[in-house]
Amino acid sequence: MAPAEGGLDEGQELTVDGRVVRGRHDFGVIAERGSVYADWGGTRLEIAKRGGQDVLRPRHPDSALRGAFTYTSAYAPDPRWVVEGRFLPYDEPRPVTVGAAVEGLEHVYDSPGQAESELEGALHRLTAFADPAGAGRTALIDAQVRYLVTSRFR
């Protein structure tokens, strides 16, 4: 893996981990799903690895779009969806490719197994993903949720 690096023009500077950086800076090898942050003027920069590619995401704290954000859609809990289930571990974690909010970009996550449950007489399995903190999580998404609910954030 090649390190992520960047260069600054004469008179420009970044602040990385509290240090002022001028000229060329090597951010090192960034792990998949990892991020490094730097400040450049009033902008926070995220240097990250997503889908095997190095990406640069400018974060503007005073962005009008960010300031206008009011909520993420949420729905009242429905007891019908509370079901017992069991975890079916794989012998070894398996890499699972999933889509991203950006069309054409994919992410790969390690899955330790699946969660299986029954709802209205039908058996369902959800792929579980390992959380860096050690907790399990599952991604519940379908075409309607992905494109109608989340499209305004892309």
Tab-separated table of N, CA and C in Angstrom:
chain	number	residue	atom	x	y	z
A	1	MET	N	0.837	-1.182	0.000
A	1	MET	CA	0.000	0.000	0.000
A	1	MET	C	0.879	1.240	0.000
A	2	ALA	N	0.536	2.168	-0.849
A	2	ALA	CA	1.283	3.424	-0.910
A	2	ALA	C	0.742	4.392	0.133
A	3	PRO	N	1.614	5.194	0.707
A	3	PRO	CA	1.138	6.182	1.681
A	3	PRO	C	0.370	7.307	0.997
A	4	ALA	N	-0.554	7.903	1.750
A	4	ALA	CA	-1.261	9.088	1.256
A	4	ALA	C	-0.382	10.291	1.544
A	5	GLU	N	-0.167	11.120	0.548
A	5	GLU	CA	0.662	12.305	0.767
A	5	GLU	C	0.111	13.464	-0.027
A	6	GLY	N	0.506	14.658	0.366
A	6	GLY	CA	0.030	15.851	-0.319
A	6	GLY	C	1.052	16.952	-0.216
A	7	GLY	N	0.936	17.920	-1.094
A	7	GLY	CA	1.866	19.034	-1.100
A	7	GLY	C	1.142	20.361	-1.029
A	8	LEU	N	1.799	21.341	-0.420
A	8	LEU	CA	1.235	22.675	-0.255
A	8	LEU	C	2.056	23.680	-1.049
A	9	ASP	N	1.374	24.700	-1.536
A	9	ASP	CA	2.071	25.779	-2.227
A	9	ASP	C	2.818	26.642	-1.213
A	10	GLU	N	3.732	27.441	-1.717
A	10	GLU	CA	4.486	28.383	-0.895
A	10	GLU	C	3.527	29.241	-0.067
A	11	GLY	N	3.790	29.348	1.230
A	11	GLY	CA	2.976	30.167	2.122
A	11	GLY	C	1.754	29.463	2.697
A	12	GLN	N	1.436	28.262	2.217
A	12	GLN	CA	0.294	27.519	2.761
A	12	GLN	C	0.756	26.601	3.877
A	13	GLU	N	-0.155	26.307	4.797
A	13	GLU	CA	0.176	25.376	5.874
A	13	GLU	C	-1.069	24.627	6.324
A	14	LEU	N	-0.825	23.442	6.835
A	14	LEU	CA	-1.842	22.586	7.451
A	14	LEU	C	-1.490	22.412	8.916
A	15	THR	N	-2.481	22.084	9.709
A	15	THR	CA	-2.216	21.664	11.081
A	15	THR	C	-2.637	20.206	11.176
A	16	VAL	N	-1.689	19.334	11.485
A	16	VAL	CA	-1.936	17.900	11.594
A	16	VAL	C	-1.512	17.470	12.995
A	17	ASP	N	-2.458	16.945	13.768
A	17	ASP	CA	-2.173	16.528	15.152
A	17	ASP	C	-1.498	17.645	15.947
A	18	GLY	N	-1.980	18.878	15.774
A	18	GLY	CA	-1.448	20.005	16.523
A	18	GLY	C	-0.138	20.554	16.005
A	19	ARG	N	0.420	19.962	14.927
A	19	ARG	CA	1.687	20.418	14.353
A	19	ARG	C	1.431	21.173	13.061
A	20	VAL	N	2.106	22.273	12.882
A	20	VAL	CA	2.018	23.020	11.625
A	20	VAL	C	2.898	22.319	10.598
A	21	VAL	N	2.328	22.088	9.416
A	21	VAL	CA	3.027	21.395	8.336
A	21	VAL	C	3.077	22.325	7.131
A	22	ARG	N	4.264	22.419	6.514
A	22	ARG	CA	4.443	23.199	5.282
A	22	ARG	C	5.102	22.300	4.243
A	23	GLY	N	4.894	22.629	2.978
A	23	GLY	CA	5.525	21.836	1.912
A	23	GLY	C	4.825	20.504	1.735
A	24	ARG	N	5.597	19.445	1.701
A	24	ARG	CA	5.083	18.100	1.465
A	24	ARG	C	4.850	17.393	2.797
A	25	HIS	N	3.756	16.608	2.879
A	25	HIS	CA	3.470	15.842	4.099
A	25	HIS	C	3.029	14.435	3.739
A	26	ASP	N	3.588	13.459	4.418
A	26	ASP	CA	3.235	12.054	4.236
A	26	ASP	C	2.293	11.664	5.369
A	27	PHE	N	1.058	11.337	5.035
A	27	PHE	CA	0.072	10.932	6.034
A	27	PHE	C	0.216	9.466	6.416
A	28	GLY	N	1.117	8.757	5.743
A	28	GLY	CA	1.304	7.342	6.021
A	28	GLY	C	0.260	6.494	5.320
A	29	VAL	N	0.347	5.197	5.545
A	29	VAL	CA	-0.620	4.269	4.963
A	29	VAL	C	-1.884	4.338	5.815
A	30	ILE	N	-2.994	4.598	5.180
A	30	ILE	CA	-4.268	4.681	5.886
A	30	ILE	C	-5.022	3.379	5.641
A	31	ALA	N	-5.450	2.739	6.715
A	31	ALA	CA	-6.181	1.475	6.608
A	31	ALA	C	-7.567	1.702	6.020
A	32	GLU	N	-8.103	0.689	5.353
A	32	GLU	CA	-9.470	0.758	4.838
A	32	GLU	C	-10.412	1.139	5.971
A	33	ARG	N	-11.272	2.121	5.726
A	33	ARG	CA	-12.224	2.698	6.680
A	33	ARG	C	-11.541	3.592	7.712
A	34	GLY	N	-10.223	3.776	7.594
A	34	GLY	CA	-9.505	4.657	8.504
A	34	GLY	C	-9.544	6.091	8.013
A	35	SER	N	-9.247	7.033	8.914
A	35	SER	CA	-9.234	8.451	8.579
A	35	SER	C	-8.150	9.170	9.351
A	36	VAL	N	-7.603	10.220	8.743
A	36	VAL	CA	-6.673	11.145	9.380
A	36	VAL	C	-7.248	12.532	9.134
A	37	TYR	N	-7.116	13.425	10.106
A	37	TYR	CA	-7.699	14.764	9.971
A	37	TYR	C	-6.619	15.833	10.001
A	38	ALA	N	-6.857	16.899	9.230
A	38	ALA	CA	-5.959	18.044	9.197
A	38	ALA	C	-6.823	19.301	9.087
A	39	ASP	N	-6.297	20.411	9.569
A	39	ASP	CA	-7.001	21.684	9.472
A	39	ASP	C	-6.259	22.590	8.510
A	40	TRP	N	-7.016	23.252	7.630
A	40	TRP	CA	-6.474	24.164	6.640
A	40	TRP	C	-7.358	25.403	6.634
A	41	GLY	N	-6.895	26.461	7.262
A	41	GLY	CA	-7.729	27.649	7.421
A	41	GLY	C	-8.959	27.287	8.236
A	42	GLY	N	-10.138	27.624	7.733
A	42	GLY	CA	-11.379	27.294	8.424
A	42	GLY	C	-11.977	25.974	7.998
A	43	THR	N	-11.201	25.165	7.301
A	43	THR	CA	-11.712	23.893	6.793
A	43	THR	C	-11.037	22.723	7.489
A	44	ARG	N	-11.831	21.761	7.893
A	44	ARG	CA	-11.324	20.499	8.445
A	44	ARG	C	-11.261	19.526	7.285
A	45	LEU	N	-10.127	18.879	7.076
A	45	LEU	CA	-9.945	17.922	5.994
A	45	LEU	C	-9.901	16.511	6.553
A	46	GLU	N	-10.647	15.624	5.938
A	46	GLU	CA	-10.572	14.199	6.279
A	46	GLU	C	-9.857	13.505	5.137
A	47	ILE	N	-8.742	12.858	5.452
A	47	ILE	CA	-8.007	12.065	4.480
A	47	ILE	C	-8.316	10.624	4.869
A	48	ALA	N	-8.920	9.859	3.958
A	48	ALA	CA	-9.458	8.551	4.326
A	48	ALA	C	-9.216	7.524	3.231
A	49	LYS	N	-9.447	6.271	3.578
A	49	LYS	CA	-9.392	5.178	2.605
A	49	LYS	C	-10.792	4.572	2.546
A	50	ARG	N	-11.405	4.614	1.352
A	50	ARG	CA	-12.730	4.054	1.145
A	50	ARG	C	-12.729	3.288	-0.164
A	51	GLY	N	-13.178	2.052	-0.116
A	51	GLY	CA	-13.237	1.242	-1.328
A	51	GLY	C	-11.886	1.060	-1.980
A	52	GLY	N	-10.821	1.057	-1.164
A	52	GLY	CA	-9.466	0.872	-1.676
A	52	GLY	C	-8.839	2.130	-2.251
A	53	GLN	N	-9.561	3.237	-2.230
A	53	GLN	CA	-9.070	4.496	-2.788
A	53	GLN	C	-8.825	5.516	-1.683
A	54	ASP	N	-7.771	6.330	-1.841
A	54	ASP	CA	-7.565	7.452	-0.928
A	54	ASP	C	-8.538	8.546	-1.329
A	55	VAL	N	-9.212	9.140	-0.340
A	55	VAL	CA	-10.166	10.213	-0.614
A	55	VAL	C	-9.863	11.406	0.275
A	56	LEU	N	-10.203	12.573	-0.211
A	56	LEU	CA	-10.054	13.816	0.553
A	56	LEU	C	-11.436	14.429	0.682
A	57	ARG	N	-11.883	14.610	1.924
A	57	ARG	CA	-13.206	15.182	2.161
A	57	ARG	C	-13.062	16.493	2.928
A	58	PRO	N	-13.371	17.614	2.276
A	58	PRO	CA	-13.353	18.883	3.017
A	58	PRO	C	-14.604	18.983	3.886
A	59	ARG	N	-14.420	19.417	5.122
A	59	ARG	CA	-15.531	19.595	6.065
A	59	ARG	C	-15.554	21.067	6.453
A	60	HIS	N	-16.588	21.759	6.060
A	60	HIS	CA	-16.696	23.187	6.347
A	60	HIS	C	-17.667	23.392	7.510
A	61	PRO	N	-17.165	23.712	8.710
A	61	PRO	CA	-18.051	23.876	9.866
A	61	PRO	C	-19.138	24.918	9.657
A	62	ASP	N	-18.874	25.949	8.834
A	62	ASP	CA	-19.868	27.004	8.626
A	62	ASP	C	-20.662	26.819	7.331
A	63	SER	N	-20.658	25.614	6.785
A	63	SER	CA	-21.383	25.333	5.549
A	63	SER	C	-22.880	25.601	5.717
A	64	ALA	N	-23.470	26.276	4.740
A	64	ALA	CA	-24.913	26.554	4.769
A	64	ALA	C	-25.706	25.247	4.736
A	65	LEU	N	-25.262	24.285	3.938
A	65	LEU	CA	-25.952	22.995	3.863
A	65	LEU	C	-25.923	22.298	5.216
A	66	ARG	N	-24.764	22.287	5.849
A	66	ARG	CA	-24.637	21.672	7.168
A	66	ARG	C	-25.510	22.400	8.189
A	67	GLY	N	-25.506	23.724	8.133
A	67	GLY	CA	-26.300	24.512	9.072
A	67	GLY	C	-27.791	24.341	8.876
A	68	ALA	N	-28.217	24.038	7.645
A	68	ALA	CA	-29.645	23.869	7.354
A	68	ALA	C	-30.145	22.463	7.680
A	69	PHE	N	-29.224	21.541	7.967
A	69	PHE	CA	-29.641	20.163	8.263
A	69	PHE	C	-30.454	20.144	9.551
A	70	THR	N	-31.620	19.527	9.505
A	70	THR	CA	-32.486	19.528	10.684
A	70	THR	C	-32.687	18.159	11.321
A	71	TYR	N	-32.681	17.096	10.518
A	71	TYR	CA	-32.936	15.786	11.104
A	71	TYR	C	-32.638	14.662	10.121
A	72	THR	N	-32.527	13.461	10.667
A	72	THR	CA	-32.504	12.236	9.884
A	72	THR	C	-33.838	11.550	10.141
A	73	SER	N	-34.487	11.098	9.087
A	73	SER	CA	-35.789	10.464	9.246
A	73	SER	C	-35.724	9.315	10.248
A	74	ALA	N	-36.709	9.244	11.105
A	74	ALA	CA	-36.827	8.155	12.072
A	74	ALA	C	-38.303	7.799	12.171
A	75	TYR	N	-38.563	6.605	12.555
A	75	TYR	CA	-39.932	6.119	12.616
A	75	TYR	C	-40.191	5.522	13.990
A	76	ALA	N	-41.435	5.636	14.427
A	76	ALA	CA	-41.815	5.080	15.728
A	76	ALA	C	-41.593	3.565	15.716
A	77	PRO	N	-41.128	3.005	16.836
A	77	PRO	CA	-40.931	1.550	16.890
A	77	PRO	C	-42.254	0.813	16.676
A	78	ASP	N	-42.169	-0.302	16.008
A	78	ASP	CA	-43.339	-1.139	15.769
A	78	ASP	C	-43.069	-2.492	16.419
A	79	PRO	N	-43.820	-2.844	17.477
A	79	PRO	CA	-43.579	-4.112	18.189
A	79	PRO	C	-43.628	-5.338	17.279
A	80	ARG	N	-44.279	-5.232	16.129
A	80	ARG	CA	-44.354	-6.355	15.189
A	80	ARG	C	-42.964	-6.777	14.713
A	81	TRP	N	-41.999	-5.828	14.725
A	81	TRP	CA	-40.663	-6.117	14.225
A	81	TRP	C	-39.709	-6.583	15.321
A	82	VAL	N	-40.196	-6.723	16.534
A	82	VAL	CA	-39.369	-7.245	17.623
A	82	VAL	C	-39.491	-8.764	17.591
A	83	VAL	N	-38.419	-9.425	17.177
A	83	VAL	CA	-38.441	-10.878	17.038
A	83	VAL	C	-37.192	-11.479	17.687
A	84	GLU	N	-37.330	-12.697	18.146
A	84	GLU	CA	-36.182	-13.446	18.662
A	84	GLU	C	-35.376	-13.953	17.471
A	85	GLY	N	-34.097	-14.065	17.661
A	85	GLY	CA	-33.254	-14.572	16.594
A	85	GLY	C	-32.058	-15.299	17.167
A	86	ARG	N	-31.250	-15.833	16.291
A	86	ARG	CA	-30.015	-16.492	16.731
A	86	ARG	C	-28.898	-16.115	15.772
A	87	PHE	N	-27.698	-16.109	16.319
A	87	PHE	CA	-26.522	-15.753	15.538
A	87	PHE	C	-25.912	-17.018	14.953
A	88	LEU	N	-25.630	-17.014	13.667
A	88	LEU	CA	-25.011	-18.141	12.967
A	88	LEU	C	-23.612	-17.722	12.539
A	89	PRO	N	-22.605	-18.021	13.358
A	89	PRO	CA	-21.244	-17.563	13.022
A	89	PRO	C	-20.634	-18.355	11.876
A	90	TYR	N	-19.816	-17.669	11.081
A	90	TYR	CA	-19.001	-18.348	10.081
A	90	TYR	C	-17.779	-18.922	10.797
A	91	ASP	N	-17.137	-19.924	10.202
A	91	ASP	CA	-15.904	-20.464	10.787
A	91	ASP	C	-14.827	-19.378	10.862
A	92	GLU	N	-14.750	-18.553	9.826
A	92	GLU	CA	-13.831	-17.422	9.747
A	92	GLU	C	-14.615	-16.234	9.191
A	93	PRO	N	-14.294	-14.998	9.618
A	93	PRO	CA	-14.985	-13.840	9.027
A	93	PRO	C	-14.836	-13.832	7.510
A	94	ARG	N	-15.879	-13.373	6.827
A	94	ARG	CA	-15.889	-13.317	5.365
A	94	ARG	C	-15.987	-11.868	4.901
A	95	PRO	N	-15.211	-11.509	3.884
A	95	PRO	CA	-15.353	-10.157	3.325
A	95	PRO	C	-16.656	-10.076	2.531
A	96	VAL	N	-17.424	-9.007	2.764
A	96	VAL	CA	-18.694	-8.797	2.066
A	96	VAL	C	-18.642	-7.409	1.423
A	97	THR	N	-18.888	-7.352	0.121
A	97	THR	CA	-18.893	-6.082	-0.598
A	97	THR	C	-20.294	-5.489	-0.545
A	98	VAL	N	-20.369	-4.232	-0.157
A	98	VAL	CA	-21.655	-3.537	-0.089
A	98	VAL	C	-21.548	-2.221	-0.855
A	99	GLY	N	-22.662	-1.736	-1.335
A	99	GLY	CA	-22.704	-0.471	-2.050
A	99	GLY	C	-22.517	0.697	-1.094
A	100	ALA	N	-22.269	1.855	-1.657
A	100	ALA	CA	-22.066	3.075	-0.873
A	100	ALA	C	-23.073	4.128	-1.318
A	101	ALA	N	-23.101	5.235	-0.613
A	101	ALA	CA	-23.993	6.337	-0.983
A	101	ALA	C	-23.601	6.924	-2.330
A	102	VAL	N	-22.344	6.787	-2.716
A	102	VAL	CA	-21.861	7.307	-3.996
A	102	VAL	C	-21.974	6.188	-5.027
A	103	GLU	N	-22.726	6.450	-6.080
A	103	GLU	CA	-22.917	5.459	-7.133
A	103	GLU	C	-21.573	4.984	-7.675
A	104	GLY	N	-21.399	3.656	-7.757
A	104	GLY	CA	-20.175	3.079	-8.287
A	104	GLY	C	-19.106	2.794	-7.242
A	105	LEU	N	-19.242	3.362	-6.045
A	105	LEU	CA	-18.280	3.113	-4.977
A	105	LEU	C	-18.774	1.943	-4.134
A	106	GLU	N	-17.873	1.061	-3.777
A	106	GLU	CA	-18.226	-0.083	-2.939
A	106	GLU	C	-17.299	-0.145	-1.742
A	107	HIS	N	-17.810	-0.723	-0.661
A	107	HIS	CA	-17.027	-0.927	0.548
A	107	HIS	C	-16.967	-2.425	0.826
A	108	VAL	N	-15.910	-2.862	1.482
A	108	VAL	CA	-15.782	-4.260	1.873
A	108	VAL	C	-15.662	-4.307	3.387
A	109	TYR	N	-16.570	-5.051	4.010
A	109	TYR	CA	-16.562	-5.210	5.470
A	109	TYR	C	-16.433	-6.685	5.798
A	110	ASP	N	-15.817	-6.984	6.923
A	110	ASP	CA	-15.744	-8.368	7.387
A	110	ASP	C	-17.025	-8.718	8.126
A	111	SER	N	-17.599	-9.851	7.775
A	111	SER	CA	-18.811	-10.336	8.434
A	111	SER	C	-18.469	-11.570	9.252
A	112	PRO	N	-18.816	-11.562	10.554
A	112	PRO	CA	-18.571	-12.746	11.375
A	112	PRO	C	-19.657	-13.802	11.229
A	113	GLY	N	-20.797	-13.461	10.580
A	113	GLY	CA	-21.877	-14.435	10.421
A	113	GLY	C	-23.187	-13.763	10.088
A	114	GLN	N	-24.274	-14.493	10.332
A	114	GLN	CA	-25.601	-13.981	10.026
A	114	GLN	C	-26.507	-14.092	11.246
A	115	ALA	N	-27.528	-13.234	11.271
A	115	ALA	CA	-28.574	-13.308	12.292
A	115	ALA	C	-29.803	-13.879	11.609
A	116	GLU	N	-30.389	-14.899	12.217
A	116	GLU	CA	-31.541	-15.566	11.626
A	116	GLU	C	-32.749	-15.393	12.535
A	117	SER	N	-33.886	-15.083	11.941
A	117	SER	CA	-35.123	-14.950	12.716
A	117	SER	C	-36.307	-15.310	11.826
A	118	GLU	N	-37.452	-15.504	12.469
A	118	GLU	CA	-38.674	-15.815	11.743
A	118	GLU	C	-39.662	-14.679	11.949
A	119	LEU	N	-40.325	-14.286	10.887
A	119	LEU	CA	-41.327	-13.231	10.955
A	119	LEU	C	-42.490	-13.636	10.063
A	120	GLU	N	-43.680	-13.692	10.648
A	120	GLU	CA	-44.895	-14.051	9.926
A	120	GLU	C	-44.724	-15.335	9.127
A	121	GLY	N	-44.086	-16.326	9.744
A	121	GLY	CA	-43.938	-17.641	9.135
A	121	GLY	C	-42.814	-17.779	8.132
A	122	ALA	N	-42.096	-16.724	7.849
A	122	ALA	CA	-40.989	-16.784	6.891
A	122	ALA	C	-39.663	-16.620	7.630
A	123	LEU	N	-38.675	-17.415	7.228
A	123	LEU	CA	-37.343	-17.357	7.819
A	123	LEU	C	-36.517	-16.293	7.097
A	124	HIS	N	-35.835	-15.430	7.870
A	124	HIS	CA	-35.027	-14.352	7.302
A	124	HIS	C	-33.617	-14.398	7.883
A	125	ARG	N	-32.633	-14.062	7.068
A	125	ARG	CA	-31.249	-13.951	7.524
A	125	ARG	C	-30.699	-12.580	7.150
A	126	LEU	N	-30.029	-11.955	8.108
A	126	LEU	CA	-29.367	-10.680	7.885
A	126	LEU	C	-27.874	-10.879	8.071
A	127	THR	N	-27.087	-10.286	7.211
A	127	THR	CA	-25.638	-10.369	7.354
A	127	THR	C	-25.204	-9.413	8.460
A	128	ALA	N	-24.418	-9.915	9.386
A	128	ALA	CA	-23.913	-9.094	10.495
A	128	ALA	C	-22.514	-8.602	10.139
A	129	PHE	N	-22.179	-7.415	10.659
A	129	PHE	CA	-20.850	-6.861	10.448
A	129	PHE	C	-20.221	-6.570	11.794
A	130	ALA	N	-18.925	-6.770	11.882
A	130	ALA	CA	-18.215	-6.512	13.126
A	130	ALA	C	-18.017	-5.021	13.302
A	131	ASP	N	-18.234	-4.551	14.485
A	131	ASP	CA	-18.044	-3.154	14.851
A	131	ASP	C	-16.648	-3.046	15.468
A	132	PRO	N	-15.898	-1.975	15.183
A	132	PRO	CA	-14.560	-1.848	15.783
A	132	PRO	C	-14.580	-1.944	17.307
A	133	ALA	N	-15.702	-1.578	17.933
A	133	ALA	CA	-15.801	-1.646	19.396
A	133	ALA	C	-16.157	-3.054	19.863
A	134	GLY	N	-16.377	-3.985	18.917
A	134	GLY	CA	-16.662	-5.363	19.285
A	134	GLY	C	-18.135	-5.726	19.274
A	135	ALA	N	-19.013	-4.750	19.092
A	135	ALA	CA	-20.444	-5.031	19.051
A	135	ALA	C	-20.833	-5.462	17.644
A	136	GLY	N	-21.938	-6.174	17.532
A	136	GLY	CA	-22.426	-6.576	16.221
A	136	GLY	C	-23.403	-5.549	15.689
A	137	ARG	N	-23.552	-5.494	14.385
A	137	ARG	CA	-24.542	-4.617	13.778
A	137	ARG	C	-24.989	-5.246	12.477
A	138	THR	N	-26.177	-4.897	12.038
A	138	THR	CA	-26.671	-5.350	10.748
A	138	THR	C	-27.143	-4.134	9.975
A	139	ALA	N	-27.068	-4.214	8.682
A	139	ALA	CA	-27.512	-3.115	7.830
A	139	ALA	C	-28.868	-3.484	7.246
A	140	LEU	N	-29.879	-2.722	7.563
A	140	LEU	CA	-31.213	-2.939	7.020
A	140	LEU	C	-31.440	-1.892	5.944
A	141	ILE	N	-31.492	-2.326	4.711
A	141	ILE	CA	-31.639	-1.363	3.625
A	141	ILE	C	-32.335	-2.034	2.455
A	142	ASP	N	-33.132	-1.279	1.776
A	142	ASP	CA	-33.736	-1.749	0.541
A	142	ASP	C	-33.764	-0.577	-0.426
A	143	ALA	N	-34.260	-0.800	-1.623
A	143	ALA	CA	-34.235	0.254	-2.633
A	143	ALA	C	-34.999	1.484	-2.180
A	144	GLN	N	-36.140	1.301	-1.546
A	144	GLN	CA	-36.937	2.452	-1.117
A	144	GLN	C	-36.198	3.266	-0.068
A	145	VAL	N	-35.649	2.613	0.940
A	145	VAL	CA	-34.922	3.331	1.987
A	145	VAL	C	-33.700	4.010	1.404
A	146	ARG	N	-32.930	3.306	0.616
A	146	ARG	CA	-31.688	3.857	0.093
A	146	ARG	C	-31.928	5.073	-0.790
A	147	TYR	N	-32.862	4.995	-1.713
A	147	TYR	CA	-33.011	6.067	-2.683
A	147	TYR	C	-34.010	7.148	-2.289
A	148	LEU	N	-35.035	6.819	-1.541
A	148	LEU	CA	-36.014	7.838	-1.179
A	148	LEU	C	-35.647	8.549	0.110
A	149	VAL	N	-35.130	7.820	1.094
A	149	VAL	CA	-34.858	8.412	2.393
A	149	VAL	C	-33.466	9.027	2.470
A	150	THR	N	-32.455	8.361	1.916
A	150	THR	CA	-31.087	8.853	2.088
A	150	THR	C	-30.585	9.703	0.938
A	151	SER	N	-31.324	9.806	-0.157
A	151	SER	CA	-30.798	10.512	-1.329
A	151	SER	C	-30.482	11.973	-1.041
A	152	ARG	N	-31.182	12.613	-0.115
A	152	ARG	CA	-30.919	14.031	0.136
A	152	ARG	C	-29.578	14.269	0.832
A	153	PHE	N	-28.942	13.210	1.332
A	153	PHE	CA	-27.657	13.368	2.010
A	153	PHE	C	-26.493	13.146	1.064
A	154	ARG	N	-26.745	12.760	-0.187
A	154	ARG	CA	-25.669	12.481	-1.123
A	154	ARG	C	-25.327	13.674	-1.954
